[in-house]
Amino acid sequence: MSAARADLLDLEPERFAARLRDEGGRAYLTWDHDARRVVASAPWLDELASWLGADERDFHEHEGVFMAVGPETGALMTAVVHKTVRGQAAGGLRQWPYPRLEALIRDGLRLSLGMSRKNALAGLWWGGGKGVIARQRGDRHADPGYRRALYREYGAFTTSLRGVYVTAEDVGTRPEDLAAVFETTRFATCVPASVGGSGNPSPATAKGVVCAIEGALAHTSRGTIAGKTIAMQGAGNVASYMIGELLEREVGRVIATDICAARCEQVRDRFAHAGDRVEIRHAAPGDLAIFAEPCDVLAPNALGGVLGPETIPMIQAPIVCGAANNQLLDDRRDDRALAERGIIYVPDFVANRMGIVNCANEQYGNLPDDPAIERHFSRDWDNAVFVVTKRILARAEREQTTTSLAANALADEACRVPHPIWGHRSRTIIEGLLANTR
Ligand code: NAD
């Protein structure tokens, strides 16, 4: 490892942002398709480009890592673009505290690859990307004035990327933040309904996860949801809409845990009419008992990284299928551990696609009970959640591989299909962006 590499990657994002500001405020690392290497927008970033190109864990010939400093806030803002073959790179904008630049870049690389796969498998004409803002120290992020400035800056940054990346909501970014982003860029989805957007994606996400559960039950000849027991970690937005969907399908029992007492109370009230068919348990952070709950389906609906060596041996359910992103603690190990225990795991990006599907085509207008959305919940459309879930589980069985690898293979095949109208147009845009910063 060279000293320069360690210097930059080990910096706290705020220190890196200060350096970046001194160097002109912009840093681009892009994939040169002809030379097959990462190139940097300025010589001081060359070591970063070499590190990225040599990384075998998270770098998959990503087309670009774009970084800028907020002129007013001084925050480090990035857009990581995995592929744009199927269209503009789309994915949400995360605001999160990162200890070092390396952690931030790795998160962007992993999440943008995940978005490529999720979008492609959902049949969307989008590539995959992710926005990441390094949350600054202190509690400024709680101040509405600061947030508005920050997200307006992010919108302006997105505009400067000329449509290569289209942003949306993600962890740490709220609907009102997206409204601020939309003030300074048109390259945003998930914008508020008041400006023509699709609004809250959670009901659609929840219904999609329930369709994936139905697909897994059908694949394993377990029948329908009627009479089944579903255990959930988390009783948040998606989980509560899921409970509604499950009750409509005559679920036997739902047990959900949440670490937030007020949230538990709210959800209990909402489903009081269901009597003891819905049980909401308040759990302490770190309480993993829900993983050991005897049930037909375990749905991780809280945070990612929950399926690992500690929890997998506890699981009683024959099926794991939930809404949380990045459920596997280590995606090169834990899908195998689940398979070895005979547990059918529905990969998260297969089950929770409807969040992005719901907002992906906002610019084409909307209809009540929009057929462009509703078909994803059907049984007969070739690309419906239910059908794709069954296809992936069958492929894993046939090829004696894990469900994650089967889903990735199917998604990667779709990722290589160019946009039917625009082809790989963003590649040319990216080349232009790099040329302009040199
Ligand atoms: P949310 O914040 O409304 O719900 C998450 C809930 O989990 C919260 O109530 C929180 O208190 C609880 N929680 C956190 N840690 C917990 C723990 N250890 N044990 C029990 N409960 C815990 O979020 P959401 O919108 O419902 O999303 C849930 C998950 O689904 C997230 O991982 C999100 O990234 C993913 N997802 C959401 C959407 C969407 O449309 N909202 C789309 C795709 C993926």
GROMACS .gro file of C-alpha atoms and ligand atoms in nm:
model
  482
    1MET     CA    1   0.000   0.000   0.000
    2SER     CA    2   0.148   0.334  -0.097
    3ALA     CA    3   0.157   0.620   0.152
    4ALA     CA    4  -0.056   0.845  -0.070
    5ARG     CA    5  -0.323   0.576  -0.098
    6ALA     CA    6  -0.344   0.537   0.278
    7ASP     CA    7  -0.337   0.914   0.326
    8LEU     CA    8  -0.648   0.975   0.122
    9LEU     CA    9  -0.851   0.665   0.207
   10ASP     CA   10  -0.784   0.697   0.577
   11LEU     CA   11  -0.899   1.055   0.596
   12GLU     CA   12  -1.223   1.136   0.769
   13PRO     CA   13  -1.466   1.253   0.501
   14GLU     CA   14  -1.459   1.608   0.640
   15ARG     CA   15  -1.081   1.621   0.612
   16PHE     CA   16  -1.097   1.486   0.260
   17ALA     CA   17  -1.364   1.747   0.177
   18ALA     CA   18  -1.133   2.024   0.302
   19ARG     CA   19  -0.854   1.895   0.080
   20LEU     CA   20  -1.094   1.861  -0.212
   21ARG     CA   21  -1.207   2.220  -0.166
   22ASP     CA   22  -0.842   2.334  -0.186
   23GLU     CA   23  -0.802   2.133  -0.506
   24GLY     CA   24  -1.098   2.296  -0.681
   25GLY     CA   25  -1.395   2.115  -0.526
   26ARG     CA   26  -1.436   1.827  -0.771
   27ALA     CA   27  -1.288   1.476  -0.798
   28TYR     CA   28  -1.389   1.223  -1.060
   29LEU     CA   29  -1.266   0.866  -1.091
   30THR     CA   30  -1.398   0.706  -1.408
   31TRP     CA   31  -1.358   0.378  -1.592
   32ASP     CA   32  -1.175   0.404  -1.923
   33HIS     CA   33  -1.349   0.136  -2.132
   34ASP     CA   34  -1.070   0.123  -2.392
   35ALA     CA   35  -0.764   0.129  -2.165
   36ARG     CA   36  -0.954  -0.083  -1.908
   37ARG     CA   37  -0.839   0.117  -1.609
   38VAL     CA   38  -0.963   0.382  -1.370
   39VAL     CA   39  -0.861   0.736  -1.458
   40ALA     CA   40  -0.865   1.036  -1.225
   41SER     CA   41  -0.968   1.393  -1.297
   42ALA     CA   42  -0.645   1.530  -1.142
   43PRO     CA   43  -0.299   1.388  -1.065
   44TRP     CA   44  -0.340   1.415  -0.684
   45LEU     CA   45  -0.613   1.150  -0.717
   46ASP     CA   46  -0.405   0.902  -0.915
   47GLU     CA   47  -0.331   0.690  -0.609
   48LEU     CA   48  -0.702   0.667  -0.540
   49ALA     CA   49  -0.762   0.557  -0.899
   50SER     CA   50  -0.498   0.284  -0.868
   51TRP     CA   51  -0.646   0.158  -0.543
   52LEU     CA   52  -0.994   0.148  -0.691
   53GLY     CA   53  -0.887  -0.035  -1.006
   54ALA     CA   54  -0.701  -0.295  -0.800
   55ASP     CA   55  -0.983  -0.359  -0.552
   56GLU     CA   56  -1.130  -0.702  -0.612
   57ARG     CA   57  -1.391  -0.694  -0.341
   58ASP     CA   58  -1.624  -0.406  -0.421
   59PHE     CA   59  -1.505  -0.261  -0.752
   60HIS     CA   60  -1.677  -0.406  -1.057
   61GLU     CA   61  -1.561  -0.174  -1.334
   62HIS     CA   62  -1.788   0.096  -1.197
   63GLU     CA   63  -1.825   0.368  -1.456
   64GLY     CA   64  -1.768   0.656  -1.217
   65VAL     CA   65  -1.715   0.781  -0.864
   66PHE     CA   66  -1.800   1.151  -0.862
   67MET     CA   67  -1.721   1.368  -0.561
   68ALA     CA   68  -1.783   1.732  -0.479
   69VAL     CA   69  -1.785   1.967  -0.180
   70GLY     CA   70  -2.099   2.157  -0.086
   71PRO     CA   71  -2.004   2.524  -0.142
   72GLU     CA   72  -2.195   2.647   0.163
   73THR     CA   73  -2.201   2.345   0.396
   74GLY     CA   74  -1.856   2.201   0.316
   75ALA     CA   75  -2.012   1.851   0.314
   76LEU     CA   76  -1.863   1.575   0.101
   77MET     CA   77  -2.118   1.461  -0.155
   78THR     CA   78  -2.072   1.172  -0.394
   79ALA     CA   79  -2.252   0.991  -0.671
   80VAL     CA   80  -2.131   0.640  -0.745
   81VAL     CA   81  -2.231   0.502  -1.083
   82HIS     CA   82  -2.203   0.130  -1.141
   83LYS     CA   83  -2.336   0.085  -1.493
   84THR     CA   84  -2.538   0.295  -1.735
   85VAL     CA   85  -2.580   0.033  -2.010
   86ARG     CA   86  -2.955   0.002  -1.943
   87GLY     CA   87  -2.995   0.378  -1.895
   88GLN     CA   88  -2.922   0.651  -1.642
   89ALA     CA   89  -2.784   0.524  -1.312
   90ALA     CA   90  -3.070   0.537  -1.063
   91GLY     CA   91  -3.064   0.482  -0.688
   92GLY     CA   92  -3.130   0.657  -0.360
   93LEU     CA   93  -2.930   0.917  -0.171
   94ARG     CA   94  -2.791   0.809   0.163
   95GLN     CA   95  -2.680   1.051   0.433
   96TRP     CA   96  -2.470   0.865   0.687
   97PRO     CA   97  -2.172   0.923   0.919
   98TYR     CA   98  -1.861   0.749   0.782
   99PRO     CA   99  -1.539   0.723   0.983
  100ARG     CA  100  -1.313   0.722   0.676
  101LEU     CA  101  -1.328   0.795   0.306
  102GLU     CA  102  -1.270   0.427   0.225
  103ALA     CA  103  -1.589   0.321   0.410
  104LEU     CA  104  -1.790   0.579   0.220
  105ILE     CA  105  -1.656   0.475  -0.121
  106ARG     CA  106  -1.704   0.106  -0.046
  107ASP     CA  107  -2.063   0.167   0.061
  108GLY     CA  108  -2.125   0.356  -0.263
  109LEU     CA  109  -1.966   0.082  -0.473
  110ARG     CA  110  -2.169  -0.197  -0.310
  111LEU     CA  111  -2.496  -0.009  -0.306
  112SER     CA  112  -2.469   0.106  -0.668
  113LEU     CA  113  -2.397  -0.250  -0.786
  114GLY     CA  114  -2.702  -0.361  -0.588
  115MET     CA  115  -2.912  -0.094  -0.762
  116SER     CA  116  -2.795  -0.211  -1.105
  117ARG     CA  117  -2.913  -0.559  -1.021
  118LYS     CA  118  -3.238  -0.451  -0.858
  119ASN     CA  119  -3.329  -0.219  -1.147
  120ALA     CA  120  -3.237  -0.470  -1.417
  121LEU     CA  121  -3.423  -0.756  -1.254
  122ALA     CA  122  -3.727  -0.533  -1.211
  123GLY     CA  123  -3.719  -0.473  -1.587
  124LEU     CA  124  -3.656  -0.098  -1.547
  125TRP     CA  125  -3.461   0.089  -1.812
  126TRP     CA  126  -3.221   0.229  -1.556
  127GLY     CA  127  -2.860   0.160  -1.475
  128GLY     CA  128  -2.746   0.144  -1.113
  129GLY     CA  129  -2.614   0.425  -0.897
  130LYS     CA  130  -2.616   0.556  -0.543
  131GLY     CA  131  -2.571   0.895  -0.387
  132VAL     CA  132  -2.383   0.928  -0.061
  133ILE     CA  133  -2.349   1.236   0.155
  134ALA     CA  134  -2.105   1.210   0.445
  135ARG     CA  135  -2.300   1.328   0.748
  136GLN     CA  136  -2.102   1.602   0.915
  137ARG     CA  137  -2.003   1.594   1.281
  138GLY     CA  138  -2.234   1.737   1.545
  139ASP     CA  139  -2.608   1.775   1.515
  140ARG     CA  140  -2.633   2.018   1.223
  141HIS     CA  141  -2.810   1.748   1.025
  142ALA     CA  142  -3.114   1.790   1.252
  143ASP     CA  143  -3.152   2.159   1.158
  144PRO     CA  144  -3.410   2.210   0.878
  145GLY     CA  145  -3.228   2.518   0.740
  146TYR     CA  146  -2.900   2.328   0.712
  147ARG     CA  147  -3.074   2.031   0.551
  148ARG     CA  148  -3.240   2.248   0.291
  149ALA     CA  149  -2.904   2.405   0.200
  150LEU     CA  150  -2.734   2.064   0.193
  151TYR     CA  151  -2.992   1.897  -0.029
  152ARG     CA  152  -3.011   2.197  -0.262
  153GLU     CA  153  -2.635   2.163  -0.297
  154TYR     CA  154  -2.675   1.795  -0.371
  155GLY     CA  155  -2.933   1.876  -0.639
  156ALA     CA  156  -2.693   2.123  -0.802
  157PHE     CA  157  -2.418   1.859  -0.793
  158THR     CA  158  -2.654   1.610  -0.959
  159THR     CA  159  -2.738   1.864  -1.228
  160SER     CA  160  -2.367   1.909  -1.297
  161LEU     CA  161  -2.343   1.537  -1.376
  162ARG     CA  162  -2.573   1.600  -1.674
  163GLY     CA  163  -2.819   1.321  -1.606
  164VAL     CA  164  -2.574   1.037  -1.564
  165TYR     CA  165  -2.717   0.978  -1.215
  166VAL     CA  166  -3.081   1.013  -1.108
  167THR     CA  167  -3.125   1.040  -0.734
  168ALA     CA  168  -3.403   0.929  -0.496
  169GLU     CA  169  -3.473   0.872  -0.125
  170ASP     CA  170  -3.266   0.641   0.094
  171VAL     CA  171  -3.151   0.601   0.454
  172GLY     CA  172  -3.096   0.941   0.618
  173THR     CA  173  -3.285   1.132   0.346
  174ARG     CA  174  -3.646   1.234   0.405
  175PRO     CA  175  -3.927   1.325   0.166
  176GLU     CA  176  -3.880   1.698   0.239
  177ASP     CA  177  -3.509   1.662   0.156
  178LEU     CA  178  -3.604   1.530  -0.187
  179ALA     CA  179  -3.823   1.836  -0.232
  180ALA     CA  180  -3.510   2.049  -0.172
  181VAL     CA  181  -3.308   1.837  -0.417
  182PHE     CA  182  -3.582   1.887  -0.675
  183GLU     CA  183  -3.541   2.266  -0.647
  184THR     CA  184  -3.199   2.244  -0.809
  185THR     CA  185  -3.217   1.942  -1.036
  186ARG     CA  186  -3.463   1.759  -1.258
  187PHE     CA  187  -3.264   1.438  -1.214
  188ALA     CA  188  -3.456   1.316  -0.909
  189THR     CA  189  -3.738   1.069  -0.851
  190CYS     CA  190  -3.935   0.991  -0.534
  191VAL     CA  191  -4.025   1.360  -0.527
  192PRO     CA  192  -4.333   1.470  -0.330
  193ALA     CA  193  -4.679   1.409  -0.474
  194SER     CA  194  -4.738   1.787  -0.454
  195VAL     CA  195  -4.496   1.837  -0.745
  196GLY     CA  196  -4.616   1.536  -0.945
  197GLY     CA  197  -4.412   1.265  -0.775
  198SER     CA  198  -4.516   0.922  -0.656
  199GLY     CA  199  -4.497   0.996  -0.283
  200ASN     CA  200  -4.455   0.727  -0.016
  201PRO     CA  201  -4.317   0.404  -0.170
  202SER     CA  202  -4.377   0.188   0.139
  203PRO     CA  203  -4.724   0.049   0.051
  204ALA     CA  204  -4.594  -0.072  -0.288
  205THR     CA  205  -4.276  -0.213  -0.134
  206ALA     CA  206  -4.481  -0.400   0.124
  207LYS     CA  207  -4.712  -0.551  -0.136
  208GLY     CA  208  -4.410  -0.657  -0.344
  209VAL     CA  209  -4.249  -0.833  -0.046
  210VAL     CA  210  -4.575  -1.017   0.020
  211CYS     CA  211  -4.582  -1.129  -0.347
  212ALA     CA  212  -4.225  -1.258  -0.306
  213ILE     CA  213  -4.333  -1.450   0.007
  214GLU     CA  214  -4.616  -1.602  -0.198
  215GLY     CA  215  -4.366  -1.698  -0.469
  216ALA     CA  216  -4.143  -1.871  -0.214
  217LEU     CA  217  -4.440  -2.054  -0.059
  218ALA     CA  218  -4.552  -2.168  -0.404
  219HIS     CA  219  -4.201  -2.281  -0.499
  220THR     CA  220  -4.179  -2.495  -0.186
  221SER     CA  221  -4.534  -2.630  -0.229
  222ARG     CA  222  -4.643  -2.476   0.099
  223GLY     CA  223  -4.965  -2.329  -0.033
  224THR     CA  224  -5.081  -1.975   0.038
  225ILE     CA  225  -5.038  -1.723   0.317
  226ALA     CA  226  -5.371  -1.823   0.472
  227GLY     CA  227  -5.313  -1.969   0.817
  228LYS     CA  228  -4.935  -1.913   0.811
  229THR     CA  229  -4.725  -1.755   1.086
  230ILE     CA  230  -4.497  -1.468   0.980
  231ALA     CA  231  -4.230  -1.326   1.211
  232MET     CA  232  -4.083  -0.982   1.140
  233GLN     CA  233  -3.792  -0.786   1.271
  234GLY     CA  234  -3.904  -0.423   1.259
  235ALA     CA  235  -4.253  -0.277   1.264
  236GLY     CA  236  -4.178   0.035   1.060
  237ASN     CA  237  -4.336   0.175   0.745
  238VAL     CA  238  -4.300  -0.125   0.517
  239ALA     CA  239  -4.367  -0.379   0.792
  240SER     CA  240  -4.694  -0.217   0.894
  241TYR     CA  241  -4.824  -0.209   0.535
  242MET     CA  242  -4.714  -0.572   0.506
  243ILE     CA  243  -4.924  -0.663   0.809
  244GLY     CA  244  -5.227  -0.511   0.636
  245GLU     CA  245  -5.159  -0.710   0.317
  246LEU     CA  246  -5.105  -1.031   0.514
  247LEU     CA  247  -5.430  -0.989   0.707
  248GLU     CA  248  -5.615  -0.942   0.378
  249ARG     CA  249  -5.469  -1.279   0.273
  250GLU     CA  250  -5.593  -1.440   0.595
  251VAL     CA  251  -5.257  -1.487   0.759
  252GLY     CA  252  -5.274  -1.702   1.074
  253ARG     CA  253  -5.050  -1.487   1.291
  254VAL     CA  254  -4.796  -1.205   1.263
  255ILE     CA  255  -4.534  -1.138   1.528
  256ALA     CA  256  -4.329  -0.822   1.482
  257THR     CA  257  -4.062  -0.672   1.704
  258ASP     CA  258  -3.944  -0.313   1.714
  259ILE     CA  259  -3.690  -0.131   1.928
  260CYS     CA  260  -3.902   0.183   1.936
  261ALA     CA  261  -4.170   0.163   2.208
  262ALA     CA  262  -4.379   0.444   2.058
  263ARG     CA  263  -4.377   0.272   1.721
  264CYS     CA  264  -4.492  -0.055   1.883
  265GLU     CA  265  -4.781   0.130   2.044
  266GLN     CA  266  -4.881   0.292   1.714
  267VAL     CA  267  -4.881  -0.036   1.522
  268ARG     CA  268  -5.069  -0.216   1.800
  269ASP     CA  269  -5.339   0.051   1.780
  270ARG     CA  270  -5.353   0.029   1.402
  271PHE     CA  271  -5.413  -0.347   1.410
  272ALA     CA  272  -5.615  -0.372   1.731
  273HIS     CA  273  -5.906  -0.500   1.521
  274ALA     CA  274  -5.704  -0.813   1.435
  275GLY     CA  275  -5.695  -0.929   1.800
  276ASP     CA  276  -5.425  -1.184   1.882
  277ARG     CA  277  -5.350  -1.249   1.515
  278VAL     CA  278  -5.110  -0.953   1.533
  279GLU     CA  279  -4.859  -0.934   1.817
  280ILE     CA  280  -4.616  -0.642   1.837
  281ARG     CA  281  -4.329  -0.696   2.078
  282HIS     CA  282  -4.101  -0.426   2.206
  283ALA     CA  283  -3.740  -0.553   2.179
  284ALA     CA  284  -3.418  -0.412   2.317
  285PRO     CA  285  -3.153  -0.326   2.056
  286GLY     CA  286  -2.944  -0.640   2.020
  287ASP     CA  287  -3.234  -0.869   2.116
  288LEU     CA  288  -3.230  -1.134   1.844
  289ALA     CA  289  -3.507  -1.359   1.981
  290ILE     CA  290  -3.728  -1.296   1.678
  291PHE     CA  291  -3.485  -1.496   1.464
  292ALA     CA  292  -3.559  -1.804   1.678
  293GLU     CA  293  -3.938  -1.763   1.653
  294PRO     CA  294  -4.109  -2.076   1.519
  295CYS     CA  295  -4.283  -1.955   1.202
  296ASP     CA  296  -4.336  -2.020   0.831
  297VAL     CA  297  -4.160  -1.706   0.708
  298LEU     CA  298  -3.908  -1.477   0.873
  299ALA     CA  299  -3.912  -1.123   0.732
  300PRO     CA  300  -3.617  -0.896   0.814
  301ASN     CA  301  -3.785  -0.556   0.784
  302ALA     CA  302  -3.555  -0.337   0.991
  303LEU     CA  303  -3.192  -0.286   0.894
  304GLY     CA  304  -2.935  -0.470   0.682
  305GLY     CA  305  -2.654  -0.704   0.789
  306VAL     CA  306  -2.882  -0.915   1.009
  307LEU     CA  307  -2.826  -1.258   0.853
  308GLY     CA  308  -2.489  -1.381   0.978
  309PRO     CA  309  -2.315  -1.644   1.191
  310GLU     CA  310  -2.501  -1.535   1.504
  311THR     CA  311  -2.856  -1.537   1.366
  312ILE     CA  312  -2.857  -1.803   1.092
  313PRO     CA  313  -2.822  -2.100   1.333
  314MET     CA  314  -3.119  -1.964   1.533
  315ILE     CA  315  -3.364  -1.944   1.242
  316GLN     CA  316  -3.666  -2.175   1.267
  317ALA     CA  317  -3.838  -2.058   0.950
  318PRO     CA  318  -3.803  -2.253   0.623
  319ILE     CA  319  -3.822  -1.922   0.429
  320VAL     CA  320  -3.655  -1.585   0.483
  321CYS     CA  321  -3.804  -1.301   0.281
  322GLY     CA  322  -3.817  -0.939   0.389
  323ALA     CA  323  -3.784  -0.574   0.290
  324ALA     CA  324  -3.453  -0.470   0.444
  325ASN     CA  325  -3.169  -0.392   0.205
  326ASN     CA  326  -2.841  -0.589   0.222
  327GLN     CA  327  -2.969  -0.847   0.470
  328LEU     CA  328  -2.666  -1.076   0.444
  329LEU     CA  329  -2.384  -0.971   0.674
  330ASP     CA  330  -2.132  -1.114   0.425
  331ASP     CA  331  -2.277  -1.181   0.084
  332ARG     CA  332  -1.997  -1.420  -0.006
  333ARG     CA  333  -2.066  -1.644   0.289
  334ASP     CA  334  -2.406  -1.613   0.449
  335ASP     CA  335  -2.626  -1.713   0.154
  336ARG     CA  336  -2.437  -2.044   0.159
  337ALA     CA  337  -2.488  -2.080   0.533
  338LEU     CA  338  -2.864  -2.035   0.484
  339ALA     CA  339  -2.869  -2.287   0.199
  340GLU     CA  340  -2.674  -2.539   0.405
  341ARG     CA  341  -2.946  -2.521   0.669
  342GLY     CA  342  -3.207  -2.580   0.399
  343ILE     CA  343  -3.352  -2.230   0.443
  344ILE     CA  344  -3.492  -2.069   0.128
  345TYR     CA  345  -3.364  -1.713   0.117
  346VAL     CA  346  -3.535  -1.469  -0.120
  347PRO     CA  347  -3.262  -1.214  -0.202
  348ASP     CA  348  -3.362  -0.872  -0.068
  349PHE     CA  349  -3.333  -0.692  -0.399
  350VAL     CA  350  -3.579  -0.938  -0.553
  351ALA     CA  351  -3.835  -0.891  -0.275
  352ASN     CA  352  -3.810  -0.515  -0.220
  353ARG     CA  353  -3.793  -0.388  -0.579
  354MET     CA  354  -4.124  -0.203  -0.562
  355GLY     CA  355  -3.975   0.094  -0.376
  356ILE     CA  356  -3.780   0.192  -0.685
  357VAL     CA  357  -4.040   0.063  -0.932
  358ASN     CA  358  -4.296   0.289  -0.766
  359CYS     CA  359  -4.096   0.604  -0.841
  360ALA     CA  360  -3.896   0.495  -1.145
  361ASN     CA  361  -4.134   0.615  -1.411
  362GLU     CA  362  -4.268   0.928  -1.240
  363GLN     CA  363  -4.190   1.138  -1.546
  364TYR     CA  364  -4.436   0.938  -1.755
  365GLY     CA  365  -4.731   1.049  -1.543
  366ASN     CA  366  -4.956   0.839  -1.323
  367LEU     CA  367  -5.295   0.670  -1.315
  368PRO     CA  368  -5.508   0.542  -1.028
  369ASP     CA  369  -5.419   0.173  -0.975
  370ASP     CA  370  -5.149   0.230  -1.233
  371PRO     CA  371  -5.116  -0.076  -1.460
  372ALA     CA  372  -4.742  -0.007  -1.492
  373ILE     CA  373  -4.718  -0.074  -1.118
  374GLU     CA  374  -4.999  -0.324  -1.069
  375ARG     CA  375  -4.861  -0.577  -1.317
  376HIS     CA  376  -4.564  -0.632  -1.082
  377PHE     CA  377  -4.816  -0.773  -0.830
  378SER     CA  378  -4.980  -1.008  -1.080
  379ARG     CA  379  -4.926  -1.381  -1.130
  380ASP     CA  380  -4.929  -1.394  -1.509
  381TRP     CA  381  -4.685  -1.121  -1.617
  382ASP     CA  382  -4.345  -1.271  -1.696
  383ASN     CA  383  -4.168  -1.005  -1.489
  384ALA     CA  384  -4.402  -0.997  -1.187
  385VAL     CA  385  -4.241  -1.026  -0.841
  386PHE     CA  386  -4.415  -1.360  -0.780
  387VAL     CA  387  -4.295  -1.504  -1.114
  388VAL     CA  388  -3.938  -1.376  -1.085
  389THR     CA  389  -3.907  -1.505  -0.728
  390LYS     CA  390  -4.013  -1.852  -0.841
  391ARG     CA  391  -3.778  -1.834  -1.141
  392ILE     CA  392  -3.479  -1.751  -0.921
  393LEU     CA  393  -3.555  -2.019  -0.663
  394ALA     CA  394  -3.597  -2.276  -0.942
  395ARG     CA  395  -3.271  -2.169  -1.105
  396ALA     CA  396  -3.082  -2.200  -0.777
  397GLU     CA  397  -3.221  -2.550  -0.729
  398ARG     CA  398  -3.146  -2.653  -1.088
  399GLU     CA  399  -2.792  -2.516  -1.085
  400GLN     CA  400  -2.720  -2.630  -0.730
  401THR     CA  401  -2.624  -2.279  -0.632
  402THR     CA  402  -2.744  -2.026  -0.377
  403THR     CA  403  -3.048  -1.809  -0.440
  404SER     CA  404  -2.828  -1.495  -0.421
  405LEU     CA  405  -2.595  -1.623  -0.689
  406ALA     CA  406  -2.888  -1.729  -0.906
  407ALA     CA  407  -3.048  -1.384  -0.869
  408ASN     CA  408  -2.719  -1.207  -0.937
  409ALA     CA  409  -2.662  -1.416  -1.251
  410LEU     CA  410  -3.008  -1.337  -1.385
  411ALA     CA  411  -2.967  -0.968  -1.300
  412ASP     CA  412  -2.619  -0.946  -1.453
  413GLU     CA  413  -2.750  -1.092  -1.779
  414ALA     CA  414  -3.017  -0.820  -1.785
  415CYS     CA  415  -2.758  -0.551  -1.695
  416ARG     CA  416  -2.576  -0.617  -2.021
  417VAL     CA  417  -2.879  -0.531  -2.236
  418PRO     CA  418  -2.847  -0.172  -2.363
  419HIS     CA  419  -3.130   0.080  -2.340
  420PRO     CA  420  -3.356   0.021  -2.644
  421ILE     CA  421  -3.358   0.388  -2.747
  422TRP     CA  422  -3.056   0.558  -2.593
  423GLY     CA  423  -2.805   0.273  -2.586
  424HIS     CA  424  -2.506   0.340  -2.364
  425ARG     CA  425  -2.539   0.718  -2.396
  426SER     CA  426  -2.416   0.802  -2.045
  427ARG     CA  427  -2.076   0.659  -2.130
  428THR     CA  428  -2.022   0.952  -2.368
  429ILE     CA  429  -2.154   1.197  -2.109
  430ILE     CA  430  -1.908   1.062  -1.851
  431GLU     CA  431  -1.618   1.099  -2.095
  432GLY     CA  432  -1.724   1.461  -2.147
  433LEU     CA  433  -1.743   1.525  -1.772
  434LEU     CA  434  -1.390   1.399  -1.722
  435ALA     CA  435  -1.254   1.600  -2.013
  436ASN     CA  436  -1.408   1.918  -1.868
  437THR     CA  437  -1.241   1.878  -1.527
  438ARG     CA  438  -0.891   1.825  -1.663
  439NAD     P1  439  -3.858   0.233   0.889
  439NAD     O1  440  -3.748   0.316   0.945
  439NAD     O2  441  -3.995   0.291   0.881
  439NAD     O3  442  -3.870   0.096   0.971
  439NAD     C1  443  -3.764   0.029   1.028
  439NAD     C2  444  -3.808  -0.008   1.171
  439NAD     O4  445  -3.713  -0.100   1.223
  439NAD     C3  446  -3.812   0.111   1.264
  439NAD     O5  447  -3.940   0.119   1.326
  439NAD     C4  448  -3.704   0.078   1.367
  439NAD     O6  449  -3.734   0.123   1.498
  439NAD     C5  450  -3.696  -0.072   1.360
  439NAD     N1  451  -3.572  -0.132   1.402
  439NAD     C6  452  -3.445  -0.089   1.382
  439NAD     N2  453  -3.358  -0.178   1.435
  439NAD     C7  454  -3.430  -0.278   1.488
  439NAD     C8  455  -3.399  -0.398   1.556
  439NAD     N3  456  -3.272  -0.431   1.580
  439NAD     N4  457  -3.499  -0.480   1.597
  439NAD     C9  458  -3.629  -0.447   1.572
  439NAD     N5  459  -3.664  -0.333   1.510
  439NAD    C10  460  -3.567  -0.250   1.467
  439NAD     O7  461  -3.806   0.184   0.746
  439NAD     P2  462  -3.891   0.121   0.629
  439NAD     O8  463  -3.918   0.227   0.529
  439NAD     O9  464  -4.003   0.041   0.683
  439NAD    O10  465  -3.783   0.025   0.564
  439NAD    C11  466  -3.750  -0.098   0.627
  439NAD    C12  467  -3.635  -0.162   0.552
  439NAD    O11  468  -3.671  -0.183   0.416
  439NAD    C13  469  -3.508  -0.076   0.545
  439NAD    O12  470  -3.396  -0.160   0.550
  439NAD    C14  471  -3.517  -0.010   0.408
  439NAD    O13  472  -3.389   0.023   0.358
  439NAD    C15  473  -3.581  -0.122   0.327
  439NAD     N6  474  -3.655  -0.075   0.209
  439NAD    C16  475  -3.756   0.012   0.223
  439NAD    C17  476  -3.827   0.055   0.111
  439NAD    C18  477  -3.942   0.150   0.124
  439NAD    O14  478  -4.019   0.163   0.028
  439NAD     N7  479  -3.962   0.214   0.237
  439NAD    C19  480  -3.792   0.009  -0.017
  439NAD    C20  481  -3.687  -0.083  -0.028
  439NAD    C21  482  -3.619  -0.124   0.086
   0.00000   0.00000   0.00000
